Amino acid sequence: MEVIEEKCLKCHVAVRPTDYFCYNCGNNLKPVPPSVSLIGQTTLYIRSVLIPPFGILWAIKYLKQNNAKSKIVGIVAIIFTLISLIICSILFKNFVNNLNNQVNEQLNLFGY
Ligand SMILES: [Zn+2]
């Protein structure tokens, strides 16, 4: 039976298929998946809340990963993004309404 062996493209040393970096020369063998660590998740959620439309881009990176945990993290980040967008639009609507009311009051004062 043939064993599938991956080799580092740089120094041609045999590496494990699960490795992201060559242990011999440090060459990057394949893209490192986005982190699902607590810090990785927190960073993603904060980004989602603070910069809503762009949070989606990071969330999609997580959704593309082939494991359930990353996908869940991606979905949660998208939910955070949507909540943040909804809150922003409500705040903006209130702000515009207040502005309208104030302008109308001012106009009334001047007898318009
Ligand atoms: Zn190498």
Tab-separated table of N, CA and C and ligand atoms in Angstrom:
chain	number	residue	atom	x	y	z
A	1	MET	N	0.844	-1.205	0.000
A	1	MET	CA	0.000	0.000	0.000
A	1	MET	C	0.875	1.249	0.000
A	2	GLU	N	0.535	2.161	-0.849
A	2	GLU	CA	1.351	3.383	-0.955
A	2	GLU	C	0.935	4.410	0.081
A	3	VAL	N	1.899	4.910	0.769
A	3	VAL	CA	1.628	5.930	1.773
A	3	VAL	C	1.705	7.299	1.094
A	4	ILE	N	0.651	8.068	1.241
A	4	ILE	CA	0.689	9.414	0.660
A	4	ILE	C	1.580	10.293	1.531
A	5	GLU	N	2.625	10.774	0.948
A	5	GLU	CA	3.585	11.567	1.701
A	5	GLU	C	3.671	12.973	1.108
A	6	GLU	N	3.554	13.952	1.957
A	6	GLU	CA	3.704	15.322	1.483
A	6	GLU	C	5.125	15.776	1.730
A	7	LYS	N	5.617	16.564	0.764
A	7	LYS	CA	6.986	17.050	0.911
A	7	LYS	C	7.013	18.572	0.848
A	8	CYS	N	7.948	19.120	1.601
A	8	CYS	CA	8.148	20.566	1.557
A	8	CYS	C	8.699	20.940	0.186
A	9	LEU	N	8.095	21.944	-0.438
A	9	LEU	CA	8.520	22.345	-1.775
A	9	LEU	C	9.902	22.997	-1.775
A	10	LYS	N	10.290	23.467	-0.611
A	10	LYS	CA	11.533	24.222	-0.536
A	10	LYS	C	12.730	23.304	-0.258
A	11	CYS	N	12.627	22.492	0.813
A	11	CYS	CA	13.782	21.675	1.207
A	11	CYS	C	13.534	20.188	0.971
A	12	HIS	N	12.330	19.819	0.470
A	12	HIS	CA	11.983	18.452	0.075
A	12	HIS	C	12.040	17.453	1.219
A	13	VAL	N	11.881	17.924	2.426
A	13	VAL	CA	11.822	17.032	3.568
A	13	VAL	C	10.359	16.559	3.696
A	14	ALA	N	10.138	15.322	4.150
A	14	ALA	CA	8.778	14.805	4.291
A	14	ALA	C	8.070	15.504	5.450
A	15	VAL	N	6.851	15.957	5.204
A	15	VAL	CA	6.095	16.627	6.262
A	15	VAL	C	4.763	15.916	6.447
A	16	ARG	N	4.168	16.117	7.594
A	16	ARG	CA	2.863	15.531	7.851
A	16	ARG	C	1.785	16.329	7.107
A	17	PRO	N	0.733	15.677	6.613
A	17	PRO	CA	-0.316	16.406	5.878
A	17	PRO	C	-1.026	17.435	6.749
A	18	THR	N	-0.900	17.274	8.068
A	18	THR	CA	-1.587	18.200	8.972
A	18	THR	C	-0.760	19.447	9.269
A	19	ASP	N	0.516	19.442	8.826
A	19	ASP	CA	1.389	20.577	9.133
A	19	ASP	C	1.089	21.794	8.264
A	20	TYR	N	1.164	22.959	8.881
A	20	TYR	CA	1.004	24.205	8.127
A	20	TYR	C	2.363	24.795	7.763
A	21	PHE	N	3.378	24.442	8.560
A	21	PHE	CA	4.732	24.930	8.309
A	21	PHE	C	5.703	23.751	8.303
A	22	CYS	N	6.745	23.850	7.481
A	22	CYS	CA	7.784	22.819	7.449
A	22	CYS	C	8.600	22.915	8.730
A	23	TYR	N	8.766	21.750	9.408
A	23	TYR	CA	9.517	21.793	10.673
A	23	TYR	C	11.008	21.999	10.417
A	24	ASN	N	11.453	21.726	9.185
A	24	ASN	CA	12.883	21.820	8.865
A	24	ASN	C	13.300	23.249	8.488
A	25	CYS	N	12.560	23.858	7.526
A	25	CYS	CA	12.987	25.170	7.037
A	25	CYS	C	11.981	26.273	7.359
A	26	GLY	N	10.839	25.901	7.918
A	26	GLY	CA	9.861	26.918	8.297
A	26	GLY	C	9.020	27.416	7.144
A	27	ASN	N	9.136	26.773	5.983
A	27	ASN	CA	8.349	27.168	4.807
A	27	ASN	C	6.851	27.002	5.085
A	28	ASN	N	6.065	27.963	4.625
A	28	ASN	CA	4.611	27.901	4.781
A	28	ASN	C	4.055	26.892	3.779
A	29	LEU	N	3.562	25.746	4.266
A	29	LEU	CA	3.109	24.678	3.378
A	29	LEU	C	1.716	24.931	2.817
A	30	LYS	N	0.854	25.450	3.623
A	30	LYS	CA	-0.502	25.788	3.171
A	30	LYS	C	-1.058	26.899	4.058
A	31	PRO	N	-2.083	27.600	3.540
A	31	PRO	CA	-2.607	28.722	4.333
A	31	PRO	C	-3.120	28.274	5.690
A	32	VAL	N	-2.750	29.001	6.707
A	32	VAL	CA	-3.195	28.705	8.065
A	32	VAL	C	-4.660	29.132	8.182
A	33	PRO	N	-5.537	28.241	8.673
A	33	PRO	CA	-6.949	28.628	8.802
A	33	PRO	C	-7.114	29.690	9.876
A	34	PRO	N	-8.147	30.539	9.746
A	34	PRO	CA	-8.376	31.552	10.777
A	34	PRO	C	-8.589	30.898	12.132
A	35	SER	N	-8.105	31.562	13.156
A	35	SER	CA	-8.092	30.983	14.489
A	35	SER	C	-9.488	30.898	15.101
A	36	VAL	N	-9.788	29.756	15.738
A	36	VAL	CA	-11.046	29.636	16.472
A	36	VAL	C	-10.777	29.708	17.974
A	37	SER	N	-9.569	30.169	18.323
A	37	SER	CA	-9.259	30.344	19.740
A	37	SER	C	-10.147	31.450	20.309
A	38	LEU	N	-10.139	31.556	21.612
A	38	LEU	CA	-10.983	32.559	22.261
A	38	LEU	C	-10.621	33.960	21.767
A	39	ILE	N	-9.314	34.222	21.654
A	39	ILE	CA	-8.871	35.541	21.202
A	39	ILE	C	-9.254	35.767	19.740
A	40	GLY	N	-9.070	34.726	18.911
A	40	GLY	CA	-9.443	34.815	17.496
A	40	GLY	C	-10.913	35.121	17.331
A	41	GLN	N	-11.754	34.423	18.095
A	41	GLN	CA	-13.202	34.634	18.027
A	41	GLN	C	-13.580	36.044	18.493
A	42	THR	N	-12.990	36.433	19.636
A	42	THR	CA	-13.321	37.744	20.197
A	42	THR	C	-12.965	38.849	19.207
A	43	THR	N	-11.765	38.750	18.593
A	43	THR	CA	-11.343	39.745	17.615
A	43	THR	C	-12.357	39.827	16.474
A	44	LEU	N	-12.773	38.677	15.991
A	44	LEU	CA	-13.736	38.634	14.888
A	44	LEU	C	-15.059	39.295	15.280
A	45	TYR	N	-15.566	38.971	16.492
A	45	TYR	CA	-16.852	39.520	16.919
A	45	TYR	C	-16.762	41.043	17.098
A	46	ILE	N	-15.629	41.500	17.658
A	46	ILE	CA	-15.470	42.943	17.854
A	46	ILE	C	-15.448	43.655	16.493
A	47	ARG	N	-14.721	43.069	15.547
A	47	ARG	CA	-14.700	43.634	14.199
A	47	ARG	C	-16.101	43.674	13.609
A	48	SER	N	-16.854	42.593	13.803
A	48	SER	CA	-18.200	42.511	13.244
A	48	SER	C	-19.099	43.613	13.781
A	49	VAL	N	-18.944	43.898	15.081
A	49	VAL	CA	-19.813	44.884	15.715
A	49	VAL	C	-19.386	46.314	15.348
A	50	LEU	N	-18.061	46.547	15.327
A	50	LEU	CA	-17.555	47.909	15.135
A	50	LEU	C	-17.562	48.343	13.676
A	51	ILE	N	-17.259	47.448	12.772
A	51	ILE	CA	-17.227	47.810	11.350
A	51	ILE	C	-18.103	46.836	10.562
A	52	PRO	N	-19.427	46.980	10.765
A	52	PRO	CA	-20.377	45.969	10.304
A	52	PRO	C	-20.182	45.446	8.862
A	53	PRO	N	-20.107	46.294	7.846
A	53	PRO	CA	-20.100	45.666	6.516
A	53	PRO	C	-18.840	44.826	6.280
A	54	PHE	N	-17.707	45.225	6.919
A	54	PHE	CA	-16.452	44.531	6.673
A	54	PHE	C	-16.313	43.271	7.514
A	55	GLY	N	-17.017	43.231	8.639
A	55	GLY	CA	-17.005	42.037	9.477
A	55	GLY	C	-17.417	40.812	8.677
A	56	ILE	N	-18.332	41.032	7.716
A	56	ILE	CA	-18.816	39.936	6.865
A	56	ILE	C	-17.648	39.256	6.130
A	57	LEU	N	-16.666	40.042	5.676
A	57	LEU	CA	-15.538	39.488	4.925
A	57	LEU	C	-14.771	38.469	5.763
A	58	TRP	N	-14.534	38.851	7.040
A	58	TRP	CA	-13.838	37.915	7.932
A	58	TRP	C	-14.719	36.717	8.241
A	59	ALA	N	-15.999	36.970	8.425
A	59	ALA	CA	-16.931	35.884	8.745
A	59	ALA	C	-16.946	34.851	7.619
A	60	ILE	N	-16.870	35.334	6.366
A	60	ILE	CA	-16.896	34.418	5.216
A	60	ILE	C	-15.660	33.519	5.211
A	61	LYS	N	-14.500	34.082	5.624
A	61	LYS	CA	-13.282	33.272	5.733
A	61	LYS	C	-13.526	32.082	6.648
A	62	TYR	N	-14.217	32.342	7.748
A	62	TYR	CA	-14.501	31.269	8.696
A	62	TYR	C	-15.503	30.280	8.113
A	63	LEU	N	-16.506	30.803	7.409
A	63	LEU	CA	-17.538	29.936	6.844
A	63	LEU	C	-16.952	28.980	5.814
A	64	LYS	N	-15.888	29.416	5.106
A	64	LYS	CA	-15.279	28.597	4.054
A	64	LYS	C	-14.496	27.421	4.612
A	65	GLN	N	-14.132	27.470	5.897
A	65	GLN	CA	-13.337	26.408	6.486
A	65	GLN	C	-14.139	25.124	6.562
A	66	ASN	N	-13.376	24.008	6.487
A	66	ASN	CA	-14.032	22.713	6.429
A	66	ASN	C	-14.242	22.089	7.800
A	67	ASN	N	-14.502	22.903	8.796
A	67	ASN	CA	-14.834	22.278	10.074
A	67	ASN	C	-15.954	23.028	10.777
A	68	ALA	N	-16.718	22.264	11.529
A	68	ALA	CA	-17.969	22.763	12.097
A	68	ALA	C	-17.743	23.975	12.999
A	69	LYS	N	-16.656	23.952	13.781
A	69	LYS	CA	-16.453	25.025	14.748
A	69	LYS	C	-16.246	26.367	14.044
A	70	SER	N	-15.403	26.368	12.987
A	70	SER	CA	-15.165	27.597	12.235
A	70	SER	C	-16.456	28.127	11.624
A	71	LYS	N	-17.268	27.204	11.095
A	71	LYS	CA	-18.535	27.609	10.468
A	71	LYS	C	-19.445	28.284	11.493
A	72	ILE	N	-19.521	27.700	12.700
A	72	ILE	CA	-20.354	28.278	13.754
A	72	ILE	C	-19.850	29.672	14.104
A	73	VAL	N	-18.516	29.807	14.235
A	73	VAL	CA	-17.927	31.113	14.550
A	73	VAL	C	-18.311	32.120	13.458
A	74	GLY	N	-18.242	31.702	12.197
A	74	GLY	CA	-18.616	32.568	11.067
A	74	GLY	C	-20.060	33.005	11.143
A	75	ILE	N	-20.956	32.049	11.439
A	75	ILE	CA	-22.389	32.365	11.519
A	75	ILE	C	-22.664	33.346	12.655
A	76	VAL	N	-22.028	33.102	13.811
A	76	VAL	CA	-22.213	33.987	14.961
A	76	VAL	C	-21.750	35.402	14.592
A	77	ALA	N	-20.591	35.492	13.891
A	77	ALA	CA	-20.063	36.802	13.504
A	77	ALA	C	-21.036	37.527	12.582
A	78	ILE	N	-21.678	36.796	11.663
A	78	ILE	CA	-22.642	37.413	10.750
A	78	ILE	C	-23.862	37.913	11.533
A	79	ILE	N	-24.299	37.120	12.516
A	79	ILE	CA	-25.422	37.549	13.360
A	79	ILE	C	-25.059	38.840	14.093
A	80	PHE	N	-23.839	38.896	14.644
A	80	PHE	CA	-23.359	40.112	15.317
A	80	PHE	C	-23.382	41.296	14.351
A	81	THR	N	-22.919	41.057	13.122
A	81	THR	CA	-22.882	42.110	12.117
A	81	THR	C	-24.279	42.646	11.839
A	82	LEU	N	-25.243	41.729	11.680
A	82	LEU	CA	-26.623	42.138	11.384
A	82	LEU	C	-27.218	42.927	12.550
A	83	ILE	N	-27.006	42.441	13.788
A	83	ILE	CA	-27.522	43.144	14.962
A	83	ILE	C	-26.947	44.554	15.008
A	84	SER	N	-25.629	44.643	14.761
A	84	SER	CA	-24.963	45.944	14.787
A	84	SER	C	-25.541	46.871	13.725
A	85	LEU	N	-25.797	46.342	12.527
A	85	LEU	CA	-26.365	47.148	11.443
A	85	LEU	C	-27.759	47.648	11.811
A	86	ILE	N	-28.561	46.756	12.421
A	86	ILE	CA	-29.926	47.132	12.807
A	86	ILE	C	-29.886	48.250	13.849
A	87	ILE	N	-29.029	48.081	14.878
A	87	ILE	CA	-28.913	49.103	15.925
A	87	ILE	C	-28.465	50.431	15.317
A	88	CYS	N	-27.481	50.378	14.421
A	88	CYS	CA	-26.989	51.600	13.777
A	88	CYS	C	-28.100	52.298	13.010
A	89	SER	N	-28.904	51.539	12.274
A	89	SER	CA	-29.937	52.170	11.462
A	89	SER	C	-31.036	52.762	12.345
A	90	ILE	N	-31.334	52.089	13.485
A	90	ILE	CA	-32.331	52.639	14.421
A	90	ILE	C	-31.816	53.945	15.021
A	91	LEU	N	-30.542	53.934	15.453
A	91	LEU	CA	-29.947	55.145	16.031
A	91	LEU	C	-29.948	56.277	15.009
A	92	PHE	N	-29.626	55.951	13.765
A	92	PHE	CA	-29.558	56.962	12.721
A	92	PHE	C	-30.951	57.536	12.452
A	93	LYS	N	-31.955	56.654	12.431
A	93	LYS	CA	-33.334	57.076	12.196
A	93	LYS	C	-33.797	58.026	13.305
A	94	ASN	N	-33.497	57.653	14.570
A	94	ASN	CA	-33.836	58.504	15.713
A	94	ASN	C	-33.163	59.857	15.596
A	95	PHE	N	-31.888	59.831	15.201
A	95	PHE	CA	-31.112	61.055	15.064
A	95	PHE	C	-31.763	61.971	14.025
A	96	VAL	N	-32.132	61.407	12.886
A	96	VAL	CA	-32.758	62.199	11.821
A	96	VAL	C	-34.103	62.737	12.292
A	97	ASN	N	-34.893	61.912	12.993
A	97	ASN	CA	-36.189	62.356	13.519
A	97	ASN	C	-36.015	63.530	14.480
A	98	ASN	N	-35.041	63.400	15.402
A	98	ASN	CA	-34.773	64.476	16.356
A	98	ASN	C	-34.407	65.760	15.638
A	99	LEU	N	-33.577	65.605	14.633
A	99	LEU	CA	-33.120	66.755	13.866
A	99	LEU	C	-34.310	67.425	13.197
A	100	ASN	N	-35.179	66.607	12.606
A	100	ASN	CA	-36.389	67.126	11.946
A	100	ASN	C	-37.256	67.895	12.930
A	101	ASN	N	-37.485	67.282	14.118
A	101	ASN	CA	-38.313	67.916	15.135
A	101	ASN	C	-37.743	69.265	15.542
A	102	GLN	N	-36.405	69.283	15.739
A	102	GLN	CA	-35.770	70.529	16.166
A	102	GLN	C	-35.892	71.601	15.094
A	103	VAL	N	-35.691	71.203	13.851
A	103	VAL	CA	-35.805	72.159	12.742
A	103	VAL	C	-37.238	72.693	12.682
A	104	ASN	N	-38.215	71.790	12.839
A	104	ASN	CA	-39.609	72.210	12.803
A	104	ASN	C	-39.929	73.187	13.939
A	105	GLU	N	-39.394	72.879	15.160
A	105	GLU	CA	-39.616	73.769	16.291
A	105	GLU	C	-39.053	75.156	16.008
A	106	GLN	N	-37.855	75.181	15.488
A	106	GLN	CA	-37.218	76.454	15.151
A	106	GLN	C	-38.062	77.215	14.137
A	107	LEU	N	-38.546	76.493	13.135
A	107	LEU	CA	-39.348	77.142	12.095
A	107	LEU	C	-40.643	77.703	12.696
A	108	ASN	N	-41.254	76.918	13.633
A	108	ASN	CA	-42.477	77.392	14.290
A	108	ASN	C	-42.240	78.671	15.069
A	109	LEU	N	-41.050	78.740	15.743
A	109	LEU	CA	-40.700	79.917	16.520
A	109	LEU	C	-40.695	81.163	15.644
A	110	PHE	N	-40.251	80.967	14.428
A	110	PHE	CA	-40.168	82.119	13.533
A	110	PHE	C	-41.457	82.351	12.754
A	111	GLY	N	-42.499	81.543	13.145
A	111	GLY	CA	-43.805	81.784	12.562
A	111	GLY	C	-44.038	81.220	11.185
A	112	TYR	N	-43.235	80.234	10.803
A	112	TYR	CA	-43.485	79.626	9.487
A	112	TYR	C	-44.574	78.563	9.572
B	1	ZN	ZN	11.147	22.761	4.278
